[in-house]
mmCIF file of C-alpha atoms in Angstrom:
data_model
loop_
_atom_site.group_PDB
_atom_site.id
_atom_site.type_symbol
_atom_site.label_atom_id
_atom_site.label_comp_id
_atom_site.label_asym_id
_atom_site.label_seq_id
_atom_site.Cartn_x
_atom_site.Cartn_y
_atom_site.Cartn_z
ATOM 1 C CA MET A 713 -34.532 21.945 -63.888
ATOM 2 C CA ALA A 714 -33.795 20.109 -60.679
ATOM 3 C CA SER A 715 -35.187 21.637 -57.528
ATOM 4 C CA PRO A 716 -32.542 23.094 -55.227
ATOM 5 C CA ARG A 717 -31.411 20.967 -52.265
ATOM 6 C CA PRO A 718 -32.385 22.167 -48.797
ATOM 7 C CA TYR A 719 -29.669 24.164 -47.077
ATOM 8 C CA SER A 720 -27.567 22.202 -44.567
ATOM 9 C CA PRO A 721 -25.348 24.184 -42.190
ATOM 10 C CA PRO A 722 -21.705 23.143 -41.994
ATOM 11 C CA ILE A 723 -20.841 20.476 -39.438
ATOM 12 C CA THR A 724 -18.755 22.117 -36.747
ATOM 13 C CA ARG A 725 -17.300 20.839 -33.504
ATOM 14 C CA GLY A 726 -19.934 22.742 -31.525
ATOM 15 C CA ARG A 727 -22.719 21.249 -33.612
ATOM 16 C CA ARG A 728 -21.390 17.752 -33.041
ATOM 17 C CA ALA A 729 -21.347 18.370 -29.295
ATOM 18 C CA ARG A 730 -24.942 19.662 -29.330
ATOM 19 C CA GLU A 731 -26.131 16.713 -31.398
ATOM 20 C CA ALA A 732 -24.404 14.294 -29.058
ATOM 21 C CA ALA A 733 -26.077 15.912 -26.075
ATOM 22 C CA SER A 734 -29.535 15.972 -27.710
ATOM 23 C CA SER A 735 -29.183 12.331 -28.725
ATOM 24 C CA ASP A 736 -29.250 11.409 -25.074
ATOM 25 C CA ARG A 737 -32.977 10.702 -24.711
ATOM 26 C CA LEU A 738 -32.772 9.105 -21.260
ATOM 27 C CA PRO A 739 -33.987 11.190 -18.324
ATOM 28 C CA MET A 740 -31.070 12.187 -16.123
ATOM 29 C CA ASP A 741 -32.246 10.109 -13.135
ATOM 30 C CA VAL A 742 -32.540 7.006 -15.341
ATOM 31 C CA LEU A 743 -29.087 7.611 -16.825
ATOM 32 C CA PHE A 744 -27.725 8.081 -13.297
ATOM 33 C CA ASN A 745 -28.987 4.652 -12.228
ATOM 34 C CA VAL A 746 -27.864 2.961 -15.437
ATOM 35 C CA LEU A 747 -24.313 4.285 -15.145
ATOM 36 C CA LEU A 748 -24.119 3.220 -11.509
ATOM 37 C CA ARG A 749 -24.150 -0.390 -12.705
ATOM 38 C CA PHE A 750 -20.941 -0.040 -14.736
ATOM 39 C CA PRO A 751 -17.558 -0.795 -13.108
ATOM 40 C CA ALA A 752 -15.056 2.032 -12.676
ATOM 41 C CA ARG A 753 -13.023 0.818 -15.640
ATOM 42 C CA ASP A 754 -15.938 1.499 -18.017
ATOM 43 C CA ILE A 755 -17.096 4.666 -16.256
ATOM 44 C CA CYS A 756 -13.696 6.308 -16.795
ATOM 45 C CA ARG A 757 -14.094 5.711 -20.536
ATOM 46 C CA LEU A 758 -17.723 6.858 -20.640
ATOM 47 C CA ARG A 759 -16.676 10.284 -19.370
ATOM 48 C CA THR A 760 -15.640 11.127 -22.925
ATOM 49 C CA VAL A 761 -19.056 10.465 -24.538
ATOM 50 C CA CYS A 762 -20.280 14.031 -24.102
ATOM 51 C CA ARG A 763 -20.214 16.950 -21.695
ATOM 52 C CA SER A 764 -23.449 15.997 -19.952
ATOM 53 C CA TRP A 765 -22.150 12.499 -19.221
ATOM 54 C CA HIS A 766 -18.832 13.900 -18.015
ATOM 55 C CA SER A 767 -20.664 16.308 -15.707
ATOM 56 C CA LEU A 768 -22.852 13.533 -14.293
ATOM 57 C CA ILE A 769 -20.004 11.074 -13.743
ATOM 58 C CA SER A 770 -17.851 13.771 -12.094
ATOM 59 C CA ASP A 771 -20.589 14.794 -9.668
ATOM 60 C CA PRO A 772 -19.631 14.030 -6.015
ATOM 61 C CA VAL A 773 -23.030 12.409 -5.384
ATOM 62 C CA PHE A 774 -22.502 9.977 -8.269
ATOM 63 C CA ILE A 775 -18.918 9.259 -7.173
ATOM 64 C CA THR A 776 -20.051 8.469 -3.622
ATOM 65 C CA GLU A 777 -22.910 6.207 -4.680
ATOM 66 C CA HIS A 778 -20.760 4.426 -7.269
ATOM 67 C CA ALA A 779 -18.117 3.696 -4.616
ATOM 68 C CA ALA A 780 -20.800 2.227 -2.341
ATOM 69 C CA ARG A 781 -22.007 -0.064 -5.133
ATOM 70 C CA HIS A 782 -18.513 -1.166 -6.157
ATOM 71 C CA PRO A 783 -16.564 -1.496 -2.915
ATOM 72 C CA GLY A 784 -13.635 -3.408 -4.383
ATOM 73 C CA PRO A 785 -11.112 -4.454 -3.239
ATOM 74 C CA LEU A 786 -8.573 -2.997 -5.644
ATOM 75 C CA PHE A 787 -4.807 -3.365 -5.710
ATOM 76 C CA LEU A 788 -1.936 -1.340 -7.145
ATOM 77 C CA ALA A 789 0.452 -3.643 -8.953
ATOM 78 C CA GLN A 790 3.727 -3.764 -10.834
ATOM 79 C CA PHE A 791 4.325 -6.770 -13.082
ATOM 80 C CA ARG A 792 7.712 -8.383 -13.582
ATOM 81 C CA ASP A 793 7.449 -8.669 -17.369
ATOM 82 C CA ASP A 794 6.258 -5.061 -17.889
ATOM 83 C CA LYS A 795 8.894 -2.814 -19.467
ATOM 84 C CA THR A 796 6.802 0.369 -19.551
ATOM 85 C CA HIS A 797 7.290 1.217 -15.846
ATOM 86 C CA SER A 798 3.508 1.312 -15.488
ATOM 87 C CA ILE A 799 1.343 0.961 -12.402
ATOM 88 C CA TYR A 800 -1.772 -1.158 -12.832
ATOM 89 C CA ILE A 801 -4.950 -1.070 -10.781
ATOM 90 C CA VAL A 802 -6.333 -4.607 -10.639
ATOM 91 C CA ASP A 803 -9.238 -6.325 -8.942
ATOM 92 C CA LEU A 804 -9.190 -9.555 -6.960
ATOM 93 C CA SER A 805 -9.839 -11.582 -10.112
ATOM 94 C CA GLY A 806 -6.705 -10.207 -11.750
ATOM 95 C CA ASN A 807 -8.585 -7.938 -14.186
ATOM 96 C CA VAL A 808 -6.864 -4.648 -15.047
ATOM 97 C CA VAL A 809 -9.109 -1.713 -14.139
ATOM 98 C CA LYS A 810 -6.675 1.057 -15.076
ATOM 99 C CA ARG A 811 -3.124 1.399 -16.375
ATOM 100 C CA ILE A 812 -0.987 4.424 -15.493
ATOM 101 C CA ALA A 813 1.858 4.412 -17.997
ATOM 102 C CA GLY A 814 5.297 5.402 -16.754
ATOM 103 C CA ALA A 815 4.060 6.092 -13.218
ATOM 104 C CA ALA A 816 6.627 3.821 -11.554
ATOM 105 C CA GLY A 817 9.316 6.427 -12.111
ATOM 106 C CA GLY A 818 11.873 4.142 -13.747
ATOM 107 C CA PRO A 819 13.551 0.786 -13.246
ATOM 108 C CA TYR A 820 14.035 -0.694 -9.779
ATOM 109 C CA HIS A 821 11.257 1.384 -8.222
ATOM 110 C CA ARG A 822 8.993 -0.754 -6.047
ATOM 111 C CA LEU A 823 5.582 -0.128 -4.548
ATOM 112 C CA GLN A 824 5.649 0.154 -0.787
ATOM 113 C CA CYS A 825 3.014 -2.029 0.866
ATOM 114 C CA THR A 826 0.444 0.621 1.827
ATOM 115 C CA ARG A 827 -3.327 0.802 2.263
ATOM 116 C CA LEU A 828 -4.070 4.323 1.047
ATOM 117 C CA ASP A 829 -5.453 6.346 -1.866
ATOM 118 C CA ARG A 830 -1.831 7.164 -2.744
ATOM 119 C CA ALA A 831 1.101 5.006 -3.819
ATOM 120 C CA CYS A 832 4.720 5.246 -2.713
ATOM 121 C CA LEU A 833 7.366 4.032 -5.173
ATOM 122 C CA THR A 834 10.934 3.819 -3.944
ATOM 123 C CA THR A 835 14.396 2.410 -4.552
ATOM 124 C CA ASP A 836 17.050 1.360 -2.057
ATOM 125 C CA TRP A 837 19.297 4.193 -3.249
ATOM 126 C CA ASN A 838 17.218 7.173 -2.278
ATOM 127 C CA ARG A 839 14.519 7.578 -4.959
ATOM 128 C CA CYS A 840 10.953 8.190 -3.759
ATOM 129 C CA HIS A 841 7.885 9.099 -5.857
ATOM 130 C CA VAL A 842 4.365 9.578 -4.485
ATOM 131 C CA LEU A 843 1.573 8.841 -6.982
ATOM 132 C CA ASN A 844 -2.102 9.795 -6.974
ATOM 133 C CA PRO A 845 -3.616 6.911 -9.018
ATOM 134 C CA ALA A 846 -6.902 8.760 -9.627
ATOM 135 C CA THR A 847 -5.245 11.730 -11.344
ATOM 136 C CA GLY A 848 -1.911 10.234 -12.385
ATOM 137 C CA ALA A 849 -0.029 13.084 -10.650
ATOM 138 C CA VAL A 850 3.445 12.135 -9.412
ATOM 139 C CA GLN A 851 5.599 13.997 -6.896
ATOM 140 C CA ALA A 852 9.330 13.217 -6.746
ATOM 141 C CA LEU A 853 10.758 13.826 -3.283
ATOM 142 C CA PRO A 854 14.119 15.598 -2.923
ATOM 143 C CA GLU A 855 17.153 13.362 -2.491
ATOM 144 C CA SER A 856 19.244 15.751 -0.401
ATOM 145 C CA PRO A 857 19.326 14.861 3.301
ATOM 146 C CA ALA A 858 18.040 16.959 6.165
ATOM 147 C CA ALA A 859 20.314 19.807 7.229
ATOM 148 C CA GLU A 860 21.106 17.899 10.432
ATOM 149 C CA HIS A 861 22.422 14.940 8.421
ATOM 150 C CA VAL A 862 24.336 16.610 5.586
ATOM 151 C CA ASN A 863 27.727 15.425 6.875
ATOM 152 C CA ARG A 864 26.472 12.030 8.044
ATOM 153 C CA VAL A 865 25.045 10.600 4.821
ATOM 154 C CA ASN A 866 27.073 9.094 1.985
ATOM 155 C CA LEU A 867 24.804 9.824 -0.969
ATOM 156 C CA ARG A 868 26.944 7.677 -3.276
ATOM 157 C CA ASP A 869 25.796 4.594 -1.357
ATOM 158 C CA PRO A 870 22.834 5.701 0.794
ATOM 159 C CA TYR A 871 20.730 2.514 1.224
ATOM 160 C CA THR A 872 17.327 3.939 2.149
ATOM 161 C CA PHE A 873 13.930 2.821 3.373
ATOM 162 C CA PHE A 874 10.714 4.865 2.967
ATOM 163 C CA ALA A 875 7.255 4.635 4.546
ATOM 164 C CA LEU A 876 4.219 6.701 3.471
ATOM 165 C CA GLY A 877 1.353 7.376 5.856
ATOM 166 C CA ARG A 878 -1.608 9.692 6.288
ATOM 167 C CA VAL A 879 -2.175 11.691 9.483
ATOM 168 C CA SER A 880 -5.905 11.387 10.127
ATOM 169 C CA SER A 881 -6.136 14.512 12.320
ATOM 170 C CA THR A 882 -4.789 16.823 9.608
ATOM 171 C CA GLY A 883 -5.116 14.828 6.390
ATOM 172 C CA ASP A 884 -1.405 15.352 5.676
ATOM 173 C CA TYR A 885 0.568 12.691 3.846
ATOM 174 C CA LYS A 886 4.036 12.235 5.317
ATOM 175 C CA VAL A 887 7.010 10.079 4.402
ATOM 176 C CA LEU A 888 9.508 8.622 6.850
ATOM 177 C CA ARG A 889 12.973 8.040 5.359
ATOM 178 C CA MET A 890 15.744 5.997 6.936
ATOM 179 C CA PHE A 891 19.385 6.004 5.876
ATOM 180 C CA ASN A 892 20.825 2.670 7.024
ATOM 181 C CA ARG A 893 24.624 2.926 7.051
ATOM 182 C CA LEU A 894 26.595 -0.294 7.563
ATOM 183 C CA GLY A 895 24.149 -1.678 10.107
ATOM 184 C CA PHE A 896 24.210 -2.875 13.682
ATOM 185 C CA ALA A 897 26.905 -5.541 13.307
ATOM 186 C CA LYS A 898 29.428 -3.057 11.808
ATOM 187 C CA GLY A 899 28.822 -0.154 14.164
ATOM 188 C CA GLY A 900 26.803 1.895 11.688
ATOM 189 C CA HIS A 901 23.882 4.268 12.159
ATOM 190 C CA GLN A 902 20.224 4.492 11.206
ATOM 191 C CA LEU A 903 19.271 8.092 10.446
ATOM 192 C CA PHE A 904 15.598 9.081 10.246
ATOM 193 C CA GLU A 905 13.901 11.993 8.483
ATOM 194 C CA VAL A 906 10.333 13.160 7.741
ATOM 195 C CA PHE A 907 8.883 14.950 4.711
ATOM 196 C CA THR A 908 5.351 16.393 4.289
ATOM 197 C CA ILE A 909 3.762 15.850 0.863
ATOM 198 C CA ASN A 910 2.414 19.138 -0.588
ATOM 199 C CA GLY A 911 3.172 20.795 2.712
ATOM 200 C CA GLY A 912 4.081 24.173 1.213
ATOM 201 C CA ASP A 913 7.417 25.951 1.176
ATOM 202 C CA ALA A 914 7.820 25.702 4.949
ATOM 203 C CA HIS A 915 7.763 21.889 4.789
ATOM 204 C CA ALA A 916 9.400 21.308 1.385
ATOM 205 C CA ARG A 917 12.471 19.736 2.955
ATOM 206 C CA TRP A 918 13.443 16.704 4.963
ATOM 207 C CA ARG A 919 13.501 17.164 8.748
ATOM 208 C CA GLY A 920 15.939 15.157 10.848
ATOM 209 C CA GLN A 921 14.566 13.012 13.687
ATOM 210 C CA GLN A 922 15.946 11.228 16.726
ATOM 211 C CA SER A 923 16.771 7.532 16.421
ATOM 212 C CA PRO A 924 14.752 5.089 18.548
ATOM 213 C CA GLY A 925 17.788 3.784 20.430
ATOM 214 C CA LEU A 926 17.486 0.295 18.931
ATOM 215 C CA PHE A 927 18.236 -0.864 15.414
ATOM 216 C CA VAL A 928 15.057 -1.674 13.497
ATOM 217 C CA ASP A 929 14.383 -4.195 10.745
ATOM 218 C CA GLU A 930 13.424 -1.823 7.935
ATOM 219 C CA CYS A 931 11.847 -4.635 5.920
ATOM 220 C CA SER A 932 9.302 -5.147 8.696
ATOM 221 C CA GLY A 933 7.932 -1.576 8.572
ATOM 222 C CA VAL A 934 4.168 -1.103 8.338
ATOM 223 C CA VAL A 935 1.998 2.022 8.691
ATOM 224 C CA VAL A 936 -1.256 2.034 10.665
ATOM 225 C CA ASP A 937 -3.249 5.252 11.107
ATOM 226 C CA GLY A 938 -0.231 7.506 10.667
ATOM 227 C CA VAL A 939 2.126 5.460 12.868
ATOM 228 C CA VAL A 940 5.070 3.487 11.436
ATOM 229 C CA TYR A 941 5.784 0.224 13.295
ATOM 230 C CA PHE A 942 8.981 -1.839 13.120
ATOM 231 C CA LEU A 943 10.237 -5.077 14.566
ATOM 232 C CA THR A 944 13.752 -4.752 15.950
ATOM 233 C CA SER A 945 16.756 -5.888 13.936
ATOM 234 C CA ARG A 946 17.507 -9.590 13.584
ATOM 235 C CA ALA A 947 20.986 -8.778 14.861
ATOM 236 C CA TYR A 948 19.432 -8.857 18.330
ATOM 237 C CA ASP A 949 18.426 -12.518 17.984
ATOM 238 C CA GLY A 950 20.121 -14.358 20.821
ATOM 239 C CA ALA A 951 19.868 -14.348 24.597
ATOM 240 C CA ARG A 952 22.836 -12.031 25.202
ATOM 241 C CA TYR A 953 20.898 -8.954 24.072
ATOM 242 C CA GLY A 954 17.754 -9.742 26.044
ATOM 243 C CA ILE A 955 15.467 -8.247 23.365
ATOM 244 C CA ARG A 956 12.485 -10.408 22.509
ATOM 245 C CA ALA A 957 11.647 -11.242 18.910
ATOM 246 C CA ASP A 958 8.281 -9.464 19.013
ATOM 247 C CA TYR A 959 9.592 -6.228 20.525
ATOM 248 C CA ILE A 960 8.123 -3.340 18.458
ATOM 249 C CA VAL A 961 9.183 0.288 18.094
ATOM 250 C CA SER A 962 6.983 2.924 16.453
ATOM 251 C CA PHE A 963 7.187 6.432 15.010
ATOM 252 C CA ASP A 964 4.224 8.846 15.080
ATOM 253 C CA LEU A 965 4.132 10.762 11.775
ATOM 254 C CA GLY A 966 1.709 13.353 13.150
ATOM 255 C CA ARG A 967 3.817 14.322 16.170
ATOM 256 C CA GLU A 968 7.052 13.412 14.388
ATOM 257 C CA GLU A 969 8.425 11.544 17.374
ATOM 258 C CA TRP A 970 9.082 7.999 18.555
ATOM 259 C CA ARG A 971 6.435 6.483 20.775
ATOM 260 C CA ARG A 972 6.735 4.209 23.781
ATOM 261 C CA ASP A 973 8.052 0.781 22.783
ATOM 262 C CA LEU A 974 5.529 -2.017 22.489
ATOM 263 C CA ARG A 975 5.814 -5.610 23.614
ATOM 264 C CA GLY A 976 4.212 -8.176 21.337
ATOM 265 C CA PRO A 977 1.949 -11.053 22.392
ATOM 266 C CA ILE A 978 4.406 -13.895 21.698
ATOM 267 C CA SER A 979 7.408 -13.310 23.957
ATOM 268 C CA SER A 980 5.546 -13.943 27.202
ATOM 269 C CA LYS A 981 4.755 -17.458 25.978
ATOM 270 C CA VAL A 982 8.319 -18.586 25.203
ATOM 271 C CA GLY A 983 11.044 -19.589 27.570
ATOM 272 C CA SER A 984 13.921 -17.377 26.436
ATOM 273 C CA ALA A 985 14.737 -14.618 23.998
ATOM 274 C CA SER A 986 16.731 -17.000 21.800
ATOM 275 C CA SER A 987 14.012 -19.647 21.467
ATOM 276 C CA TYR A 988 11.939 -17.633 19.010
ATOM 277 C CA MET A 989 13.291 -16.020 15.828
ATOM 278 C CA ARG A 990 12.076 -12.905 14.035
ATOM 279 C CA HIS A 991 11.611 -14.627 10.678
ATOM 280 C CA HIS A 992 8.550 -16.340 12.221
ATOM 281 C CA LEU A 993 6.881 -12.930 12.628
ATOM 282 C CA THR A 994 5.410 -10.392 10.190
ATOM 283 C CA LEU A 995 3.757 -7.032 10.864
ATOM 284 C CA ALA A 996 0.688 -6.024 8.853
ATOM 285 C CA GLU A 997 -2.229 -3.602 8.793
ATOM 286 C CA LEU A 998 -5.607 -5.356 8.662
ATOM 287 C CA LYS A 999 -8.964 -3.623 9.149
ATOM 288 C CA GLY A 1000 -7.281 -0.539 10.574
ATOM 289 C CA SER A 1001 -5.323 -2.412 13.256
ATOM 290 C CA LEU A 1002 -1.708 -3.381 13.745
ATOM 291 C CA VAL A 1003 -1.436 -7.137 13.330
ATOM 292 C CA LEU A 1004 1.362 -9.512 14.258
ATOM 293 C CA ALA A 1005 1.305 -12.636 12.062
ATOM 294 C CA ASP A 1006 2.918 -15.613 13.804
ATOM 295 C CA ARG A 1007 3.831 -18.476 11.454
ATOM 296 C CA ARG A 1008 4.790 -21.880 12.813
ATOM 297 C CA HIS A 1009 6.207 -24.677 10.659
ATOM 298 C CA GLN A 1010 5.582 -27.747 12.810
ATOM 299 C CA PRO A 1011 2.656 -27.952 12.730
ATOM 300 C CA PHE A 1012 1.970 -25.481 9.913
ATOM 301 C CA THR A 1013 -0.155 -22.798 11.575
ATOM 302 C CA LEU A 1014 -0.798 -19.090 11.226
ATOM 303 C CA ASP A 1015 -1.978 -16.922 14.130
ATOM 304 C CA LEU A 1016 -3.086 -13.327 13.622
ATOM 305 C CA TRP A 1017 -2.787 -11.164 16.740
ATOM 306 C CA PHE A 1018 -4.612 -7.799 16.642
ATOM 307 C CA LEU A 1019 -3.487 -4.860 18.772
ATOM 308 C CA VAL A 1020 -6.702 -3.591 20.384
ATOM 309 C CA ASP A 1021 -5.176 -1.067 22.814
ATOM 310 C CA SER A 1022 -1.782 0.487 22.123
ATOM 311 C CA GLU A 1023 -1.650 2.219 25.510
ATOM 312 C CA SER A 1024 -1.978 -0.994 27.527
ATOM 313 C CA GLY A 1025 -0.336 -3.188 24.883
ATOM 314 C CA HIS A 1026 -3.346 -5.516 24.802
ATOM 315 C CA TRP A 1027 -3.428 -8.043 21.922
ATOM 316 C CA VAL A 1028 -6.183 -10.443 20.881
ATOM 317 C CA LYS A 1029 -5.655 -13.540 18.727
ATOM 318 C CA GLU A 1030 -8.540 -13.316 16.263
ATOM 319 C CA TYR A 1031 -7.407 -15.946 13.734
ATOM 320 C CA HIS A 1032 -5.814 -19.375 14.180
ATOM 321 C CA ILE A 1033 -5.298 -21.094 10.844
ATOM 322 C CA LEU A 1034 -4.245 -24.743 10.753
ATOM 323 C CA THR A 1035 -3.174 -25.182 7.151
ATOM 324 C CA GLY A 1036 -3.693 -28.171 4.905
ATOM 325 C CA PRO A 1037 -0.921 -30.261 3.332
ATOM 326 C CA THR A 1038 -1.059 -28.821 -0.211
ATOM 327 C CA ILE A 1039 -0.091 -25.305 -1.311
ATOM 328 C CA SER A 1040 -0.219 -23.829 2.211
ATOM 329 C CA ARG A 1041 3.125 -25.068 3.490
ATOM 330 C CA PRO A 1042 5.452 -23.345 1.004
ATOM 331 C CA VAL A 1043 3.359 -20.174 1.277
ATOM 332 C CA LEU A 1044 3.809 -20.037 5.039
ATOM 333 C CA VAL A 1045 7.480 -21.015 5.067
ATOM 334 C CA ASP A 1046 8.492 -18.239 2.653
ATOM 335 C CA GLU A 1047 9.968 -15.290 4.562
ATOM 336 C CA SER A 1048 8.463 -12.804 2.062
ATOM 337 C CA PHE A 1049 4.961 -13.808 3.256
ATOM 338 C CA LYS A 1050 2.889 -10.634 3.855
ATOM 339 C CA PRO A 1051 -0.799 -10.400 4.898
ATOM 340 C CA LEU A 1052 -2.427 -7.704 2.731
ATOM 341 C CA LEU A 1053 -6.143 -7.626 3.366
ATOM 342 C CA LEU A 1054 -8.983 -9.237 5.297
ATOM 343 C CA LEU A 1055 -12.112 -9.475 3.151
ATOM 344 C CA ASP A 1056 -15.593 -8.949 4.558
ATOM 345 C CA ASP A 1057 -16.313 -12.694 4.329
ATOM 346 C CA GLY A 1058 -13.301 -13.524 6.511
ATOM 347 C CA ARG A 1059 -10.912 -14.597 3.748
ATOM 348 C CA LEU A 1060 -7.305 -13.461 4.054
ATOM 349 C CA VAL A 1061 -5.343 -12.115 1.059
ATOM 350 C CA VAL A 1062 -1.565 -12.527 1.310
ATOM 351 C CA TYR A 1063 1.365 -11.642 -0.941
ATOM 352 C CA VAL A 1064 4.455 -13.829 -1.347
ATOM 353 C CA GLY A 1065 7.104 -11.586 -2.853
ATOM 354 C CA THR A 1066 9.637 -14.195 -3.961
ATOM 355 C CA ARG A 1067 6.911 -15.926 -5.969
ATOM 356 C CA GLY A 1068 5.282 -12.703 -7.169
ATOM 357 C CA GLN A 1069 1.856 -14.104 -6.356
ATOM 358 C CA LEU A 1070 -1.274 -13.309 -4.380
ATOM 359 C CA PHE A 1071 -3.025 -16.041 -2.421
ATOM 360 C CA ILE A 1072 -6.421 -16.174 -0.717
ATOM 361 C CA GLN A 1073 -6.877 -18.219 2.432
ATOM 362 C CA ASP A 1074 -10.286 -19.904 2.586
ATOM 363 C CA PRO A 1075 -11.527 -20.241 6.199
ATOM 364 C CA GLY A 1076 -13.590 -23.256 5.133
ATOM 365 C CA THR A 1077 -10.574 -25.312 4.041
ATOM 366 C CA ASP A 1078 -7.665 -23.381 5.626
ATOM 367 C CA ASN A 1079 -5.790 -23.710 2.324
ATOM 368 C CA PHE A 1080 -4.234 -20.867 0.311
ATOM 369 C CA ALA A 1081 -5.463 -20.662 -3.300
ATOM 370 C CA ARG A 1082 -3.515 -18.635 -5.855
ATOM 371 C CA VAL A 1083 -5.005 -15.548 -7.533
ATOM 372 C CA TYR A 1084 -4.185 -15.954 -11.223
ATOM 373 C CA MET A 1085 -2.626 -12.886 -12.800
ATOM 374 C CA GLY A 1086 0.816 -11.967 -14.126
ATOM 375 C CA LEU A 1087 3.810 -12.347 -11.841
ATOM 376 C CA LEU A 1088 3.975 -9.365 -9.523
ATOM 377 C CA ASP A 1089 7.031 -7.267 -8.791
ATOM 378 C CA SER A 1090 5.320 -5.393 -5.946
ATOM 379 C CA VAL A 1091 1.778 -4.734 -4.763
ATOM 380 C CA SER A 1092 -0.262 -2.607 -2.365
ATOM 381 C CA VAL A 1093 -3.922 -2.093 -1.472
ATOM 382 C CA TYR A 1094 -5.715 0.858 -3.117
ATOM 383 C CA THR A 1095 -8.439 2.548 -1.061
ATOM 384 C CA GLY A 1096 -9.079 5.574 -3.295
ATOM 385 C CA ASN A 1097 -11.780 6.312 -5.833
ATOM 386 C CA LEU A 1098 -10.738 6.308 -9.483
ATOM 387 C CA LEU A 1099 -13.621 8.621 -10.445
ATOM 388 C CA SER A 1100 -12.392 11.419 -8.199
ATOM 389 C CA GLY A 1101 -9.734 12.352 -10.733
ATOM 390 C CA GLY A 1102 -12.178 14.451 -12.746
#
């Protein structure tokens, strides 16, 4: 007679979890240091190994130290050939770190060029979604206008611009919306409104704002430390208006009011208001400062002017790039040219929208080299931490 087999308890889900935990023979401090070496893309997947790993990876101390070891940069990207309406987080080599399926909110939504831990996806006809890439949470903003503008907005043909910024003093995220009816040349109006993200019931509506008194070029808008800056409309080009090409107006999201107008660093160096056109100039946010990029075509140069004191209007030219004869010229000439980021080693990352490409300017050669990835539909800089999503 065969001897009876030893009893084996049934394999349950709880038993599997305990066995997985007990199979981890590494001391916790050793595991901590090993996991720190993995990029965020792998760490997000390793969360699912077992509860102890999930707990370790979700710990604020680990998240902070991992961010210090892997400083980025990272970008939020939409690709032209992607039909899933996804947002991708990519590194500077073009590698996909994370894909957020369906986060774009539908066709024709475009990423606003921000430098935040949030993303703003908008359309020209009044659609705005705010995305938290770490958690995947999306908030759709209401389309109805502020009470002050109910009878002044044609919602069948609204033509809107949106800008998302963070107010450092309160931590609030706010969106500035502009309805641009007909435009300066046809006697139209630009109506402005503000909305607070997750601001509670008291702020869950758009609030009408005063206009700045001048028409702005909505495509020039850039947000720096909770302030939205605009160049004035190209309709003012020409001596009869007396408004210089680098004249800048700005809206403070924290105070929800227009600030004193700002004169740029270029106009004092040209003979007349008509001798310099706005398509030579681009506003950007680099290293926490407002930057005016001045592109010249003969010779092909790029100057980056940094605003160092907004009260006095003092600018400093920190970069003068004399470009080479190869890929640099078409990059600079393109009006969709947009500086995105200054790297710690001094290299400049720019986006050329019509080409759907990122380029890196090498200070050693002054040439712009392409970053090889899929053709981009829109892009922004991501400053958040993907591990903070839990």
